[in-house]
mmCIF file of C-alpha atoms in Angstrom:
data_model
loop_
_atom_site.group_PDB
_atom_site.id
_atom_site.type_symbol
_atom_site.label_atom_id
_atom_site.label_comp_id
_atom_site.label_asym_id
_atom_site.label_seq_id
_atom_site.Cartn_x
_atom_site.Cartn_y
_atom_site.Cartn_z
ATOM 1 C CA ASP A 1 265.618 170.537 69.220
ATOM 2 C CA SER A 2 263.799 167.295 70.033
ATOM 3 C CA GLY A 3 265.768 166.651 73.216
ATOM 4 C CA VAL A 4 267.172 163.375 71.877
ATOM 5 C CA THR A 5 270.977 163.500 71.670
ATOM 6 C CA GLN A 6 273.045 161.294 69.413
ATOM 7 C CA THR A 7 276.821 160.963 69.143
ATOM 8 C CA PRO A 8 278.862 160.953 67.034
ATOM 9 C CA LYS A 9 277.203 162.988 64.292
ATOM 10 C CA HIS A 10 279.550 161.687 61.622
ATOM 11 C CA LEU A 11 281.758 158.629 61.529
ATOM 12 C CA ILE A 12 283.973 157.193 58.810
ATOM 13 C CA THR A 13 285.397 153.740 59.297
ATOM 14 C CA ALA A 14 286.806 150.841 57.312
ATOM 15 C CA THR A 15 285.144 147.581 56.380
ATOM 16 C CA GLY A 16 285.448 144.920 59.044
ATOM 17 C CA GLN A 17 285.600 147.431 61.878
ATOM 18 C CA ARG A 18 283.237 147.904 64.814
ATOM 19 C CA VAL A 19 281.579 151.135 65.932
ATOM 20 C CA THR A 20 279.298 152.221 68.746
ATOM 21 C CA LEU A 21 276.599 154.840 68.367
ATOM 22 C CA ARG A 22 275.241 156.497 71.467
ATOM 23 C CA CYS A 23 271.840 157.949 72.248
ATOM 24 C CA SER A 24 270.472 159.908 75.188
ATOM 25 C CA PRO A 25 266.666 160.010 75.182
ATOM 26 C CA ARG A 26 264.541 162.983 76.167
ATOM 27 C CA SER A 27 264.315 163.552 79.863
ATOM 28 C CA GLY A 28 261.655 161.264 81.295
ATOM 29 C CA ASP A 29 261.356 159.041 78.235
ATOM 30 C CA LEU A 30 261.652 155.339 78.964
ATOM 31 C CA SER A 31 261.584 154.021 75.412
ATOM 32 C CA VAL A 32 264.441 154.174 72.935
ATOM 33 C CA TYR A 33 264.104 153.143 69.293
ATOM 34 C CA TRP A 34 266.802 152.762 66.663
ATOM 35 C CA TYR A 35 266.134 153.328 62.976
ATOM 36 C CA GLN A 36 268.311 153.081 59.903
ATOM 37 C CA GLN A 37 267.870 155.304 56.880
ATOM 38 C CA SER A 38 269.609 154.313 53.694
ATOM 39 C CA LEU A 39 269.059 155.862 50.278
ATOM 40 C CA ASP A 40 266.867 153.172 48.815
ATOM 41 C CA GLN A 41 265.193 151.747 51.909
ATOM 42 C CA GLY A 42 263.753 154.735 53.695
ATOM 43 C CA LEU A 43 263.479 154.618 57.488
ATOM 44 C CA GLN A 44 263.725 151.064 58.759
ATOM 45 C CA PHE A 45 262.988 150.078 62.345
ATOM 46 C CA LEU A 46 265.852 148.208 63.986
ATOM 47 C CA ILE A 47 265.094 147.694 67.669
ATOM 48 C CA HIS A 48 263.107 149.038 70.634
ATOM 49 C CA TYR A 49 264.106 149.131 74.292
ATOM 50 C CA TYR A 50 261.823 150.067 77.152
ATOM 51 C CA ASN A 51 263.285 150.824 80.561
ATOM 52 C CA GLY A 52 266.301 148.642 79.931
ATOM 53 C CA GLU A 53 264.535 145.697 78.345
ATOM 54 C CA GLU A 54 264.309 144.764 74.710
ATOM 55 C CA ARG A 55 260.705 145.133 73.510
ATOM 56 C CA ALA A 56 260.836 144.479 69.792
ATOM 57 C CA LYS A 57 263.224 143.726 66.986
ATOM 58 C CA GLY A 58 262.846 144.781 63.414
ATOM 59 C CA ASN A 59 265.218 144.462 60.500
ATOM 60 C CA ILE A 60 268.350 144.338 62.611
ATOM 61 C CA LEU A 61 271.284 142.283 61.368
ATOM 62 C CA GLU A 62 272.961 139.744 63.645
ATOM 63 C CA ARG A 63 276.154 141.810 63.358
ATOM 64 C CA PHE A 64 274.300 144.636 65.112
ATOM 65 C CA SER A 65 273.333 144.764 68.754
ATOM 66 C CA ALA A 66 271.964 147.325 71.151
ATOM 67 C CA GLN A 67 271.396 147.867 74.824
ATOM 68 C CA GLN A 68 269.770 150.376 77.126
ATOM 69 C CA PHE A 69 271.542 151.198 80.357
ATOM 70 C CA PRO A 70 270.083 151.960 83.826
ATOM 71 C CA ASP A 71 270.394 155.703 83.166
ATOM 72 C CA LEU A 72 268.248 155.033 80.037
ATOM 73 C CA HIS A 73 270.849 155.978 77.470
ATOM 74 C CA SER A 74 271.290 153.475 74.679
ATOM 75 C CA GLU A 75 274.088 152.233 72.473
ATOM 76 C CA LEU A 76 273.913 150.601 69.067
ATOM 77 C CA ASN A 77 276.907 148.422 68.270
ATOM 78 C CA LEU A 78 277.697 147.669 64.648
ATOM 79 C CA SER A 79 280.398 145.093 63.964
ATOM 80 C CA SER A 80 282.113 143.490 60.963
ATOM 81 C CA LEU A 81 281.049 146.526 59.025
ATOM 82 C CA GLU A 82 280.313 146.278 55.320
ATOM 83 C CA LEU A 83 279.998 148.963 52.667
ATOM 84 C CA GLY A 84 276.234 148.462 52.664
ATOM 85 C CA ASP A 85 276.021 149.481 56.314
ATOM 86 C CA SER A 86 276.701 153.067 55.333
ATOM 87 C CA ALA A 87 273.574 154.923 56.374
ATOM 88 C CA LEU A 88 272.073 157.453 58.714
ATOM 89 C CA TYR A 89 271.216 155.870 62.063
ATOM 90 C CA PHE A 90 268.512 157.559 64.087
ATOM 91 C CA CYS A 91 267.647 157.150 67.698
ATOM 92 C CA ALA A 92 264.187 158.109 68.884
ATOM 93 C CA SER A 93 262.490 158.157 72.246
ATOM 94 C CA SER A 94 259.019 158.227 73.704
ATOM 95 C CA VAL A 95 257.502 158.411 77.161
ATOM 96 C CA THR A 96 256.033 154.935 77.250
ATOM 97 C CA GLY A 97 256.157 151.813 75.145
ATOM 98 C CA GLY A 98 253.976 153.292 72.530
ATOM 99 C CA GLY A 99 250.632 154.718 71.499
ATOM 100 C CA ASN A 100 252.162 158.130 71.453
ATOM 101 C CA THR A 101 254.598 160.301 69.580
ATOM 102 C CA ILE A 102 258.175 159.242 69.009
ATOM 103 C CA TYR A 103 260.780 162.016 68.883
ATOM 104 C CA PHE A 104 263.912 161.632 66.796
ATOM 105 C CA GLY A 105 267.487 162.724 67.304
ATOM 106 C CA GLU A 106 269.616 164.349 64.618
ATOM 107 C CA GLY A 107 271.124 161.044 63.551
ATOM 108 C CA SER A 108 274.591 159.547 63.243
ATOM 109 C CA TRP A 109 275.925 159.418 59.727
ATOM 110 C CA LEU A 110 278.067 156.313 59.239
ATOM 111 C CA THR A 111 280.261 155.918 56.197
ATOM 112 C CA VAL A 112 282.049 152.610 55.686
ATOM 113 C CA VAL A 113 284.949 152.741 53.232
ATOM 114 C CA ASP B 1 256.061 144.135 51.470
ATOM 115 C CA GLN B 2 255.539 147.855 51.907
ATOM 116 C CA GLN B 3 252.830 148.388 54.500
ATOM 117 C CA VAL B 4 252.880 152.174 54.261
ATOM 118 C CA LYS B 5 253.043 153.723 50.818
ATOM 119 C CA GLN B 6 253.559 157.265 49.679
ATOM 120 C CA ASN B 7 253.083 156.988 45.957
ATOM 121 C CA SER B 8 254.182 160.504 45.062
ATOM 122 C CA PRO B 9 257.941 160.926 45.465
ATOM 123 C CA SER B 10 257.634 164.672 44.926
ATOM 124 C CA LEU B 11 255.126 167.511 44.871
ATOM 125 C CA SER B 12 255.465 171.158 43.837
ATOM 126 C CA VAL B 13 253.030 173.772 45.069
ATOM 127 C CA GLN B 14 252.817 177.529 44.737
ATOM 128 C CA GLU B 15 253.243 179.560 47.911
ATOM 129 C CA GLY B 16 249.870 180.321 49.495
ATOM 130 C CA ARG B 17 248.104 177.349 47.899
ATOM 131 C CA ILE B 18 247.139 174.074 49.515
ATOM 132 C CA SER B 19 249.572 171.151 49.677
ATOM 133 C CA ILE B 20 248.012 167.701 49.867
ATOM 134 C CA LEU B 21 250.251 164.775 50.673
ATOM 135 C CA ASN B 22 248.814 161.286 50.471
ATOM 136 C CA CYS B 23 249.557 158.023 52.193
ATOM 137 C CA ASP B 24 248.070 154.527 51.882
ATOM 138 C CA TYR B 25 248.494 151.599 54.230
ATOM 139 C CA THR B 26 247.722 147.918 54.037
ATOM 140 C CA ASN B 27 247.902 146.699 57.632
ATOM 141 C CA SER B 28 244.464 146.933 59.228
ATOM 142 C CA MET B 29 246.067 146.607 62.676
ATOM 143 C CA PHE B 30 247.561 150.089 62.436
ATOM 144 C CA ASP B 31 245.791 152.314 64.954
ATOM 145 C CA TYR B 32 247.941 155.417 65.198
ATOM 146 C CA PHE B 33 249.236 157.531 62.339
ATOM 147 C CA LEU B 34 251.784 160.314 62.269
ATOM 148 C CA TRP B 35 253.352 162.743 59.854
ATOM 149 C CA TYR B 36 256.974 163.774 60.146
ATOM 150 C CA LYS B 37 258.852 166.478 58.302
ATOM 151 C CA LYS B 38 262.518 166.041 57.499
ATOM 152 C CA TYR B 39 265.186 168.420 56.274
ATOM 153 C CA PRO B 40 268.409 167.023 54.762
ATOM 154 C CA ALA B 41 270.925 165.812 57.356
ATOM 155 C CA GLU B 42 268.451 166.326 60.205
ATOM 156 C CA GLY B 43 266.226 163.988 62.145
ATOM 157 C CA PRO B 44 262.512 163.669 61.369
ATOM 158 C CA THR B 45 260.445 166.267 63.199
ATOM 159 C CA PHE B 46 256.989 165.337 64.431
ATOM 160 C CA LEU B 47 254.211 167.343 62.796
ATOM 161 C CA ILE B 48 250.814 165.909 63.582
ATOM 162 C CA SER B 49 249.178 162.612 64.457
ATOM 163 C CA ILE B 50 245.779 160.967 64.419
ATOM 164 C CA SER B 51 244.293 158.027 66.244
ATOM 165 C CA SER B 52 242.208 155.500 64.343
ATOM 166 C CA ILE B 53 239.130 156.508 66.364
ATOM 167 C CA LYS B 54 239.148 159.909 64.655
ATOM 168 C CA ASP B 55 238.860 160.953 61.042
ATOM 169 C CA LYS B 56 240.367 164.417 61.299
ATOM 170 C CA ASN B 57 242.899 166.253 63.390
ATOM 171 C CA GLU B 58 243.887 169.869 62.957
ATOM 172 C CA ASP B 59 246.856 171.846 64.223
ATOM 173 C CA GLY B 60 247.262 175.323 62.815
ATOM 174 C CA ARG B 61 248.014 175.108 59.107
ATOM 175 C CA PHE B 62 248.232 171.313 59.226
ATOM 176 C CA THR B 63 245.270 168.958 59.018
ATOM 177 C CA VAL B 64 245.400 165.190 58.784
ATOM 178 C CA PHE B 65 242.465 163.216 57.435
ATOM 179 C CA LEU B 66 242.009 159.493 57.961
ATOM 180 C CA ASN B 67 239.758 157.271 55.851
ATOM 181 C CA LYS B 68 239.896 153.874 57.510
ATOM 182 C CA SER B 69 237.681 152.114 54.999
ATOM 183 C CA ALA B 70 240.012 153.152 52.203
ATOM 184 C CA LYS B 71 243.129 152.739 54.373
ATOM 185 C CA HIS B 72 244.165 156.195 53.315
ATOM 186 C CA LEU B 73 245.356 159.296 55.065
ATOM 187 C CA SER B 74 246.322 162.693 53.842
ATOM 188 C CA LEU B 75 248.080 165.764 55.163
ATOM 189 C CA HIS B 76 246.808 169.168 54.129
ATOM 190 C CA ILE B 77 248.962 172.258 54.540
ATOM 191 C CA VAL B 78 247.147 175.554 54.114
ATOM 192 C CA PRO B 79 248.527 178.008 53.192
ATOM 193 C CA SER B 80 251.798 176.503 51.990
ATOM 194 C CA GLN B 81 254.939 178.454 52.784
ATOM 195 C CA PRO B 82 258.481 178.186 51.354
ATOM 196 C CA GLY B 83 259.691 176.968 54.767
ATOM 197 C CA ASP B 84 257.443 173.934 54.360
ATOM 198 C CA SER B 85 259.754 172.637 51.640
ATOM 199 C CA ALA B 86 261.055 169.337 53.013
ATOM 200 C CA VAL B 87 260.503 165.595 52.804
ATOM 201 C CA TYR B 88 257.318 164.460 54.522
ATOM 202 C CA PHE B 89 257.047 160.963 55.924
ATOM 203 C CA CYS B 90 253.856 159.204 56.790
ATOM 204 C CA ALA B 91 254.181 156.661 59.616
ATOM 205 C CA ALA B 92 251.893 154.164 61.272
ATOM 206 C CA SER B 93 251.994 152.041 64.388
ATOM 207 C CA ALA B 94 250.142 149.119 65.896
ATOM 208 C CA ASP B 95 250.435 147.571 69.303
ATOM 209 C CA GLY B 96 252.783 144.652 68.841
ATOM 210 C CA ALA B 97 253.234 143.056 72.251
ATOM 211 C CA GLY B 98 253.767 146.412 73.910
ATOM 212 C CA SER B 99 255.923 147.973 71.247
ATOM 213 C CA TYR B 100 254.636 150.710 68.982
ATOM 214 C CA GLN B 101 257.490 150.900 66.529
ATOM 215 C CA LEU B 102 256.706 153.041 63.539
ATOM 216 C CA THR B 103 256.454 151.822 59.971
ATOM 217 C CA PHE B 104 257.363 154.600 57.570
ATOM 218 C CA GLY B 105 256.528 155.378 54.006
ATOM 219 C CA LYS B 106 259.388 156.354 51.710
ATOM 220 C CA GLY B 107 258.524 160.039 51.829
ATOM 221 C CA THR B 108 257.254 162.792 49.572
ATOM 222 C CA LYS B 109 259.488 165.731 48.790
ATOM 223 C CA LEU B 110 257.451 168.922 48.929
ATOM 224 C CA SER B 111 258.711 172.015 47.151
ATOM 225 C CA VAL B 112 256.850 175.242 47.817
ATOM 226 C CA ILE B 113 257.600 177.763 45.119
ATOM 227 C CA PRO B 114 257.655 181.441 46.154
#
């Protein structure tokens, strides 16, 4: 158990819909990262928040957005969902902004039908 | 443009023997390297890391070697055990304006045969 909690674990939704994935980082960790894992793309970095502020953006679509709240939990919002958005979405956390180990949650499996 | 490459999608090793997983990178700004192990439907689990100022780091059965001139790192598992069967991801990070997001390879599936 990494200490990073993600909900929901599984989610099935229709195209065009919007979903929210939630992440609670490890106690004391200020950084939250979101990654997407699809079959052919491996683990792709989406976005990084540090203590409530956005630090870096990766391959995140405009239809996707994220935020980190004062209690340090984070949400990833996915809207206007398409079939190709079906993937495993991982949240990870670390103590600082980087230069150290990032610990991953169990992931949220999103299926768009 | 794949900055971290794991060229072997799979590897089979006999129990008790050495497993060697390889990883190559192209970005010379990478200064921190990690190996993660992943079981199906679970999150990646951190195994071992190495800073670019070192060339070797050891933790129990796991050793990571870094060859900066060749931009190559490898993970050695000795002795290999059936429980080591999983997908292993190599990852690298570089300080990008205060964010150390990881760049991952596509993974190598290790099968340890009893």
